[in-house]
CSV table of C-alpha atoms in Angstrom, one decimal:
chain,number,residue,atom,x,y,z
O,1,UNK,CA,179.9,-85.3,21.7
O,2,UNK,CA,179.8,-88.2,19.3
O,3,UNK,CA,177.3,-91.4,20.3
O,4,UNK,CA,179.4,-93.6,19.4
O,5,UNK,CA,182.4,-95.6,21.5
O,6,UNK,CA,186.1,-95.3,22.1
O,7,UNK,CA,188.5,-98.2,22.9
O,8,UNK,CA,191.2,-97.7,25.6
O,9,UNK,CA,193.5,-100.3,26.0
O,10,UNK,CA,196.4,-99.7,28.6
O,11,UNK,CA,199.4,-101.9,27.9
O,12,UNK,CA,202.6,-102.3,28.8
O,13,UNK,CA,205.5,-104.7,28.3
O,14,UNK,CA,202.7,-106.8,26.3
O,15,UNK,CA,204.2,-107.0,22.4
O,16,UNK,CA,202.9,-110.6,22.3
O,17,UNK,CA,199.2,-110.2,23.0
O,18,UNK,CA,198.2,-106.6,21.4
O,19,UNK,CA,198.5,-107.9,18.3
O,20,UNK,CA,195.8,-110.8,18.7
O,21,UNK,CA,194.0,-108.5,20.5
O,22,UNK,CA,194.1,-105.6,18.1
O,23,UNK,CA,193.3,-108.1,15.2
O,24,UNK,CA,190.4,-109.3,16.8
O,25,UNK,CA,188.8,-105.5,17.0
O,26,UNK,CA,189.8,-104.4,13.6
O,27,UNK,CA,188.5,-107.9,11.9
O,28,UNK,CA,185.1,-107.3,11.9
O,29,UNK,CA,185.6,-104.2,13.3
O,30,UNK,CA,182.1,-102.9,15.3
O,31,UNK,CA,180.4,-99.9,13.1
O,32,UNK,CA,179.7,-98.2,17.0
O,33,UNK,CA,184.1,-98.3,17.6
O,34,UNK,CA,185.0,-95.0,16.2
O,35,UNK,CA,188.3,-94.8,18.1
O,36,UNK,CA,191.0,-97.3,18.8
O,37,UNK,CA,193.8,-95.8,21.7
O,38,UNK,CA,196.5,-98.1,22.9
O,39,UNK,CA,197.8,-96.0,26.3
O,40,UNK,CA,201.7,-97.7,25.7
O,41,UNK,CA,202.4,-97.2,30.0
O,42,UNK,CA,206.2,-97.5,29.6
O,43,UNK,CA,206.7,-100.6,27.8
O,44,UNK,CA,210.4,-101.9,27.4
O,45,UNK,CA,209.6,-104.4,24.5
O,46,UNK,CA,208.1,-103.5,21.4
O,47,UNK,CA,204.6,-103.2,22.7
O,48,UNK,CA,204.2,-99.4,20.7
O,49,UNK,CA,205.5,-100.9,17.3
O,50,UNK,CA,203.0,-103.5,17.1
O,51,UNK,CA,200.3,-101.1,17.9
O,52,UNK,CA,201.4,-98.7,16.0
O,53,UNK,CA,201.6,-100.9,12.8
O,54,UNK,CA,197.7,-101.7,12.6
O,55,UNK,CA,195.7,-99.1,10.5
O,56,UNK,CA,193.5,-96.9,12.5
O,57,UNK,CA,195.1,-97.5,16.0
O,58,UNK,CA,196.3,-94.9,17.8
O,59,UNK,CA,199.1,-94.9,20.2
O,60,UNK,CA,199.7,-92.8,23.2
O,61,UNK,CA,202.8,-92.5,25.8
O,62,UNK,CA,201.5,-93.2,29.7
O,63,UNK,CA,203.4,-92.1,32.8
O,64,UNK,CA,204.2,-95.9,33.6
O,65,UNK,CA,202.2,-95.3,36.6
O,66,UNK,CA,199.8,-98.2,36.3
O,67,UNK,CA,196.7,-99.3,34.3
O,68,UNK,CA,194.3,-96.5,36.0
O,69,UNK,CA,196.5,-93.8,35.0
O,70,UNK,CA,196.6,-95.3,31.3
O,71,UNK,CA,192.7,-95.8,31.6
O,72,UNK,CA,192.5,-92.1,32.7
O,73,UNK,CA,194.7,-90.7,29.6
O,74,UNK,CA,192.7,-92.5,27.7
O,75,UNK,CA,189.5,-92.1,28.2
O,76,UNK,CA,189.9,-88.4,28.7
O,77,UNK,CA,191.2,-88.1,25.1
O,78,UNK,CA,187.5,-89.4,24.1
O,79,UNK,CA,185.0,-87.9,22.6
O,80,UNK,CA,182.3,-89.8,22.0
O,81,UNK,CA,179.7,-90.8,24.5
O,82,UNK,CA,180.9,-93.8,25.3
O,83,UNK,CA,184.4,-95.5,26.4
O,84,UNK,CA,185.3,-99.3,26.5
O,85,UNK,CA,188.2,-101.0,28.2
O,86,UNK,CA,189.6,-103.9,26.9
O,87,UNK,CA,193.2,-105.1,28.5
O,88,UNK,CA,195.5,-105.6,26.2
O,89,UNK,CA,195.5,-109.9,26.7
O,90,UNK,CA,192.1,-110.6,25.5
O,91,UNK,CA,190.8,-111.1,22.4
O,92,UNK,CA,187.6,-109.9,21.8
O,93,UNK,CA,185.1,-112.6,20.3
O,94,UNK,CA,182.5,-110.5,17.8
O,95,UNK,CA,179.8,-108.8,18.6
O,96,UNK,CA,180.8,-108.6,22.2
O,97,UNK,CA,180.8,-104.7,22.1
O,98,UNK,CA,177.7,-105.1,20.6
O,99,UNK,CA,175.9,-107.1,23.4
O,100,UNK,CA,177.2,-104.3,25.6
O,101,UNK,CA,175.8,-101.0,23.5
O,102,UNK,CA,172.5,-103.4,24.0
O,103,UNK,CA,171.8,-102.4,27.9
O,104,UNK,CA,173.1,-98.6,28.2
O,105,UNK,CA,169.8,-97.5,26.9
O,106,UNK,CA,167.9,-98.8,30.0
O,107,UNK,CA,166.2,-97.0,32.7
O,108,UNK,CA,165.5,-98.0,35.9
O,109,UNK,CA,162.2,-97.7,37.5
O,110,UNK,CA,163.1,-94.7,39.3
O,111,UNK,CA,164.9,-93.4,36.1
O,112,UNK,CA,168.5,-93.9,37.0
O,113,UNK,CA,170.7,-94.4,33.9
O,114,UNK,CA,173.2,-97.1,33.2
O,115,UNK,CA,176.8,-96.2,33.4
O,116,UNK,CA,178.3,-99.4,32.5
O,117,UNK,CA,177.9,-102.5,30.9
O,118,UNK,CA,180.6,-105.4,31.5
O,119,UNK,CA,181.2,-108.9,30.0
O,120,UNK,CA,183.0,-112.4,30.8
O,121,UNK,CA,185.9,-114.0,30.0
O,122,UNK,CA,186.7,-116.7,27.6
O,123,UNK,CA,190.2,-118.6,27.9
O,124,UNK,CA,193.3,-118.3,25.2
O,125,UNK,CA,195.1,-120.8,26.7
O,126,UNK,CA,192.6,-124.5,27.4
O,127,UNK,CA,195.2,-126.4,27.6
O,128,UNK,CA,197.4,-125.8,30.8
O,129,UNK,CA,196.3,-126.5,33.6
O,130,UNK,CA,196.7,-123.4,35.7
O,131,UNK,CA,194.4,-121.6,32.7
O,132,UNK,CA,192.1,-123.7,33.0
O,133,UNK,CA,191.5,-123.6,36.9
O,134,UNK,CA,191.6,-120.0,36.8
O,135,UNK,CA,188.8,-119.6,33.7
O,136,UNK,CA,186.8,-122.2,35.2
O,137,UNK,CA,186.3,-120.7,39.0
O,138,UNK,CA,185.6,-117.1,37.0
O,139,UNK,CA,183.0,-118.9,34.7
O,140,UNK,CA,181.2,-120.1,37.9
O,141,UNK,CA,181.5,-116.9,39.6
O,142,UNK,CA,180.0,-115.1,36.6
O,143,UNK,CA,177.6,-117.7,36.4
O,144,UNK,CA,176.2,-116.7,39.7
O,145,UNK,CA,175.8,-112.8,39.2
O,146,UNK,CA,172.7,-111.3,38.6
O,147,UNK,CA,172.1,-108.7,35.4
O,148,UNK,CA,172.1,-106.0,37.7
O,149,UNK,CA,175.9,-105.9,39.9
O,150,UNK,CA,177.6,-103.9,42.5
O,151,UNK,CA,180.9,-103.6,40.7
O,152,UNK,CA,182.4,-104.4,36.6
O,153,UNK,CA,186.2,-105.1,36.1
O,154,UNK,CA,187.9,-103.8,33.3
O,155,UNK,CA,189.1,-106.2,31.4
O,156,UNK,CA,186.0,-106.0,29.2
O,157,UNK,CA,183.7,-103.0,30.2
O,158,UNK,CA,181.9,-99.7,28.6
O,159,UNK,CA,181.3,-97.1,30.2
O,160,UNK,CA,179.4,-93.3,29.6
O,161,UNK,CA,182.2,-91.1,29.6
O,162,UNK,CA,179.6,-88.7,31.3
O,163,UNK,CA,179.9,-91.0,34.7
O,164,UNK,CA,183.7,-91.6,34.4
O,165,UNK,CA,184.3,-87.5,34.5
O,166,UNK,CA,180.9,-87.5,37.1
O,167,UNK,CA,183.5,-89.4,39.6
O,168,UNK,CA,186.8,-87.9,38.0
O,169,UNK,CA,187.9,-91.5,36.8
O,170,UNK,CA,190.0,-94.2,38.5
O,171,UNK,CA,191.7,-93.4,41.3
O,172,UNK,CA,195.3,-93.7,40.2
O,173,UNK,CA,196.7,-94.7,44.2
O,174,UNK,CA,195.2,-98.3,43.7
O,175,UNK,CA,197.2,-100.3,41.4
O,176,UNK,CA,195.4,-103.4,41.6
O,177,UNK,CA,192.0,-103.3,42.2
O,178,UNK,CA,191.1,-99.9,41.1
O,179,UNK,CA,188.3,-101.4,38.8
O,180,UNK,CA,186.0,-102.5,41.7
O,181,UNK,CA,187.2,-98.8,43.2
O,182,UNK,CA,186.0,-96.8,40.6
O,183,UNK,CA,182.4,-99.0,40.4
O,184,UNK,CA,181.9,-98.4,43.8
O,185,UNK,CA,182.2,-95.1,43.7
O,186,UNK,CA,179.7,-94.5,40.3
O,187,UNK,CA,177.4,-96.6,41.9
O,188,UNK,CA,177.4,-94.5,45.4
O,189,UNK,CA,176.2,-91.6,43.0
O,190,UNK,CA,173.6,-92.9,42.2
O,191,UNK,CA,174.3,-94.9,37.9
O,192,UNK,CA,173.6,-98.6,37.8
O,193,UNK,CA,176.0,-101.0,36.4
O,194,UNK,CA,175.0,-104.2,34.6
O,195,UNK,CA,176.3,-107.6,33.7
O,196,UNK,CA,175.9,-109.4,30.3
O,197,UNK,CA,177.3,-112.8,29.9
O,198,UNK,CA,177.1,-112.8,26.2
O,199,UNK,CA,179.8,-110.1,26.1
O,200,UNK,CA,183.3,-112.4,25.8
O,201,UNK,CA,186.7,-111.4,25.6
O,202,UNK,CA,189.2,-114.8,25.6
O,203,UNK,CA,192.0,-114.0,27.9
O,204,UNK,CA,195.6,-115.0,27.9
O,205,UNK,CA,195.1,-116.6,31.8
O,206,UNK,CA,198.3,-117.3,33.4
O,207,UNK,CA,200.2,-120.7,33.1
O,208,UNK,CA,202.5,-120.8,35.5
O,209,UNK,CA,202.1,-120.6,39.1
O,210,UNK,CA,204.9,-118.5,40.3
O,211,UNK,CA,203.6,-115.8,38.1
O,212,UNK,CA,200.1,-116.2,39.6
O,213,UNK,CA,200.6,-116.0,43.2
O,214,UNK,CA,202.7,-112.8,42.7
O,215,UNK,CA,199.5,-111.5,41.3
O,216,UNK,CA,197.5,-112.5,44.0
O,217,UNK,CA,199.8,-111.1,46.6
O,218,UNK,CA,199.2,-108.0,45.2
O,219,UNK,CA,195.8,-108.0,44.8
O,220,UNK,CA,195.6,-109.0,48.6
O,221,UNK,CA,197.7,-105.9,49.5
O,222,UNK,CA,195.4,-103.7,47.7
O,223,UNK,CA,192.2,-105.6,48.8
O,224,UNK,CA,193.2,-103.7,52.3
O,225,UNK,CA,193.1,-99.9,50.8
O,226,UNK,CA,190.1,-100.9,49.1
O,227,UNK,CA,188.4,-102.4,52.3
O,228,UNK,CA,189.5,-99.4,53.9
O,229,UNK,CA,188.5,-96.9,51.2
O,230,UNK,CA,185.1,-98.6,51.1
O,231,UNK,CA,184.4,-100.4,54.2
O,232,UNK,CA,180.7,-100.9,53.3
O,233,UNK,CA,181.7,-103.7,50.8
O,234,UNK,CA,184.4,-105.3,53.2
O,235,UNK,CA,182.2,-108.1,53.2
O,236,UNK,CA,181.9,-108.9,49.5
O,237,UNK,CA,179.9,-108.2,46.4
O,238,UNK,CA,178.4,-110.2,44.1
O,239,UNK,CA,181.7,-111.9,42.8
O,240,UNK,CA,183.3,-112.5,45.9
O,241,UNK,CA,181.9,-113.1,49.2
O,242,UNK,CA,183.0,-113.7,53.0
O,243,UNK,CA,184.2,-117.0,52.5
O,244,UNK,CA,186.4,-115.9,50.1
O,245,UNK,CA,187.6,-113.0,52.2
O,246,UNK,CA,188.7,-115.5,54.8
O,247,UNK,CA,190.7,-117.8,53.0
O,248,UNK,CA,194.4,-115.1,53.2
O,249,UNK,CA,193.0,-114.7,56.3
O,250,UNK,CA,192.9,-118.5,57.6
O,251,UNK,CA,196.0,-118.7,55.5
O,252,UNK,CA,197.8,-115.9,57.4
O,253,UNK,CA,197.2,-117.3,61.1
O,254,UNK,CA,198.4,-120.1,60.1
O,255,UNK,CA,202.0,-118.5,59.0
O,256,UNK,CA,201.6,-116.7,62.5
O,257,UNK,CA,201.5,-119.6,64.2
O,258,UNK,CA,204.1,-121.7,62.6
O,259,UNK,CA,206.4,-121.0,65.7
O,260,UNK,CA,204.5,-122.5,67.6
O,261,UNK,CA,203.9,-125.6,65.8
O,262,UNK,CA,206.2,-127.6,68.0
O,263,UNK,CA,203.9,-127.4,70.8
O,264,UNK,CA,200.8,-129.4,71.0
O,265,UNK,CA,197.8,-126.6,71.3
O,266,UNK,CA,200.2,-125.0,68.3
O,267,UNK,CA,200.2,-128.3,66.2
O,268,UNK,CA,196.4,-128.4,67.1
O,269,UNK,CA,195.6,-124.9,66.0
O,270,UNK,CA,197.4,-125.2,62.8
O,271,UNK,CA,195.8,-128.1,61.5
O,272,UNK,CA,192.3,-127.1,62.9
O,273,UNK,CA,193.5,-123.8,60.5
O,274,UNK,CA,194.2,-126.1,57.8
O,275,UNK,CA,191.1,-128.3,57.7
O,276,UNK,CA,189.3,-124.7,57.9
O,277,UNK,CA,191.0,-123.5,55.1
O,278,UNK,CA,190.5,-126.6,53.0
O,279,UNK,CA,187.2,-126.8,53.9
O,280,UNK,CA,186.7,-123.3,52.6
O,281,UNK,CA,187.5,-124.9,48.8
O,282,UNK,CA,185.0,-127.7,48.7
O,283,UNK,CA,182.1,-126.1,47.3
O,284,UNK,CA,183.7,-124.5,44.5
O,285,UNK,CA,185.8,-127.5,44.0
O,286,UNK,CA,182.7,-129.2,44.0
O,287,UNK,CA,181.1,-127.0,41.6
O,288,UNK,CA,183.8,-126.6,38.9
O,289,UNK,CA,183.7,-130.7,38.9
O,290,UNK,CA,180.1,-131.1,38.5
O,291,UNK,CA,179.8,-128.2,36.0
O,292,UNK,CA,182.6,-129.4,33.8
O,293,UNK,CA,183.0,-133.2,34.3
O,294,UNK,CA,186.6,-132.9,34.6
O,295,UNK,CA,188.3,-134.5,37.1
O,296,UNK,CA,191.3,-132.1,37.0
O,297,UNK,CA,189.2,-129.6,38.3
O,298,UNK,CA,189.7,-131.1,41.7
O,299,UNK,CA,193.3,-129.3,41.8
O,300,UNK,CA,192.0,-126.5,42.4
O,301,UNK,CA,191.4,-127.1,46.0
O,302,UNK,CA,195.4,-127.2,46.4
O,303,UNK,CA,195.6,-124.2,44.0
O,304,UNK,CA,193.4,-122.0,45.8
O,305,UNK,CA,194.6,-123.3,49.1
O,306,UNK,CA,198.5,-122.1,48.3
O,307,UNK,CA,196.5,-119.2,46.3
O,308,UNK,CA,195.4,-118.4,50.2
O,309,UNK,CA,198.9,-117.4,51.5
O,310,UNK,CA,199.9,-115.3,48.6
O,311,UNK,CA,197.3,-113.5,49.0
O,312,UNK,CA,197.8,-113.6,53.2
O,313,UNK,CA,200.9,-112.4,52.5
O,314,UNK,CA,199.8,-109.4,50.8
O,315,UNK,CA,196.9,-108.8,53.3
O,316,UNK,CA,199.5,-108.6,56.0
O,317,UNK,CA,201.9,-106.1,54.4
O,318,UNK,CA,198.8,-104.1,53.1
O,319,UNK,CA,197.6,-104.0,56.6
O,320,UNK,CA,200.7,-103.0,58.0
O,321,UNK,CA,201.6,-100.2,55.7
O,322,UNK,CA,198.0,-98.9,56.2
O,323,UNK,CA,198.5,-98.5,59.8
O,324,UNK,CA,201.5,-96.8,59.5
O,325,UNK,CA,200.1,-94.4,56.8
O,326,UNK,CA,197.5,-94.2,59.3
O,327,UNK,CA,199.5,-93.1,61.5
O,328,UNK,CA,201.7,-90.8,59.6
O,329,UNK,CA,198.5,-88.4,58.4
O,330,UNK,CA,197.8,-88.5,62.4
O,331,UNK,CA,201.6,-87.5,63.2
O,332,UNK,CA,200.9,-85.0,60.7
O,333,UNK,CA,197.9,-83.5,61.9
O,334,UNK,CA,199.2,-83.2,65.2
O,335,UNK,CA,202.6,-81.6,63.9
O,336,UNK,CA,200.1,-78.9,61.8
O,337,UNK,CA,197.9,-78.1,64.9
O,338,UNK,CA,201.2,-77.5,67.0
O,339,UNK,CA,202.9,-75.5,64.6
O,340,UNK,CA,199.6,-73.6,63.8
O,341,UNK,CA,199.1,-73.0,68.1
O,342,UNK,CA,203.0,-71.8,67.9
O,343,UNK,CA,202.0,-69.1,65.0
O,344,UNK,CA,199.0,-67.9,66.9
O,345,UNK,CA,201.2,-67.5,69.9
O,346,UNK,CA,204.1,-65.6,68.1
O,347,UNK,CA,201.6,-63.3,66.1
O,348,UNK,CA,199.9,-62.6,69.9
């Protein structure tokens, strides 16, 4: 197996972003990247044509079943020793593979290797609003992690393709959220991950709200599987924390109890909710002011607020699709243990 890394970037429907973020890895391109693999996962634009027309990019048809399943074609078509993921709207700033190929030699002091190195984000798009809320709050989250992390997202990660094939890759179920999945799971086996802000990829953050909070409902719905899946981190990691856990939550009780708002202790509860909730978006409000000296910052206390009940929403229907899943493999069981007492009895 060659020492050197392949790129795997999953992409689909995104003809107006692989180009910039192609360009960006071919010009200078890192003398460590000997592969470049665009997983195209269904795409009904031109997405495969503008891959396809840069030298030295290869491009690959997914199953259209999400970005883990592209990740897993991918990086199981590697064969070097290392694999990094890059999503197809970022563009790489240089040197940032470089920064990463800089910790995977460490040890730890009981000798545990390294599986994966991740970086932060820069933002393609300063001047809307939205963007800049979003890149902000990620800048001071980042800010706050240590060298040494619980979990890596993907959008700019390398990993050892010996760990991803240790834990059989991402788990192709989650379709948001399986980035944290898979982290969890190489770290319960014992690798370490790691955390190097000089690593930057500028993303294409979202502009425009509507498009946002669809994005968050989802990630609500599959924060539930992946709480379930792994209900030791239910309670955060080193990105997110409790507070932020019970914003949809806060957010959610309050859509609960909007039928009751007519009555006093209902109008009482909802704005005690309310204050809660808002009260759960001064420090980073606070923060992204202070750090940046923008005033405009202070919209993101409405922005996360709103951000809250997408993502309530999605917590609710993730919730109530896992208990009847739950309930389904128990109906199941049951069915299998009656039909396997009815074939003992026949056979006797």
């Amino acid at each position: 197996m060659s020492g050197g890394v392949t790129l795997v970037i999953p992409c689909r429907d995104g003809e107006e972003t692989i180009g910039p973020c192609l360009d960006a890895l071919l010009h200078p391109r890192s003398p460590a990247l000997e592969r470049i693999i665009v997983v195209d996962d269904g795409s009904r634009d031109g997405t495969a044509a503008v891959a396809a027309a840069r030298e030295g990019v290869e491009v690959v048809r997914g199953k259209g079943q999400g970005a883990g399943s592209a990740r897993n074609i991918g990086w199981r078509m590697a064969e070097t020793e290392y694999v990094w993921f890059v999503d197809a709207d970022c563009v790489a700033e240089p040197g940032a593979l470089d920064r990463l190929l800089e910790h995977v030699a460490a040890l730890g002091a009981d000798g545990s290797r390294v599986a994966a190195v991740g970086g932060t984000y820069g933002n393609m798009r300063p001047n809307a609003l939205l963007s800049r809320l979003i890149h902000e709050e990620i800048v001071a989250r980042h800010a706050r992690m240590n060298e040494e992390v619980e979990f890596l997202a993907t959008f700019n990660v390398l990993y050892r393709r010996d760990a991803l094939a240790d834990v059989g890759g991402f788990d192709e179920r989650f379709k948001k959220g399986q980035d944290a999945e898979l982290a969890y799971r190489v770290r319960r086996t014992g690798w370490r991950l790691r955390f190097e802000r000089a690593s930057i990829v500028r993303h294409y953050h979202l502009d425009r709200l509507a498009s946002y909070l669809r994005v968050q409902r989802q990630q609500g719905y599959w924060r539930v599987w992946l709480a379930a899946t792994h209900p030791q981190r239910a309670g955060g990691d080193g990105y997110a924390g409790v507070l932020d856990f019970a914003q949809p939550v806060l957010a959610t009780a309050m859509l609960a109890l909007l039928p009751f708002a007519g009555t006093t202790p209902g109008l009482a509860a909802e704005l005690v909710l309310a204050v809660a909730l808002l009260a759960c978006q001064a420090p980073m409000t606070l923060e992204l002011v202070r750090r940046t000296g923008d005033p405009t910052m202070l919209a993101y206390a409405p922005m996360a607020s709103i951000r809250a009940f997408a993502r309530g929403i999605g917590l609710a229907h993730g919730t109530v699709t896992l208990a009847l899943d739950r309930a389904e493999q128990r109906l199941s069981a049951l069915r299998g243990t009656s039909d396997s007492r009815g074939n003992a009895a026949s056979e006797a």
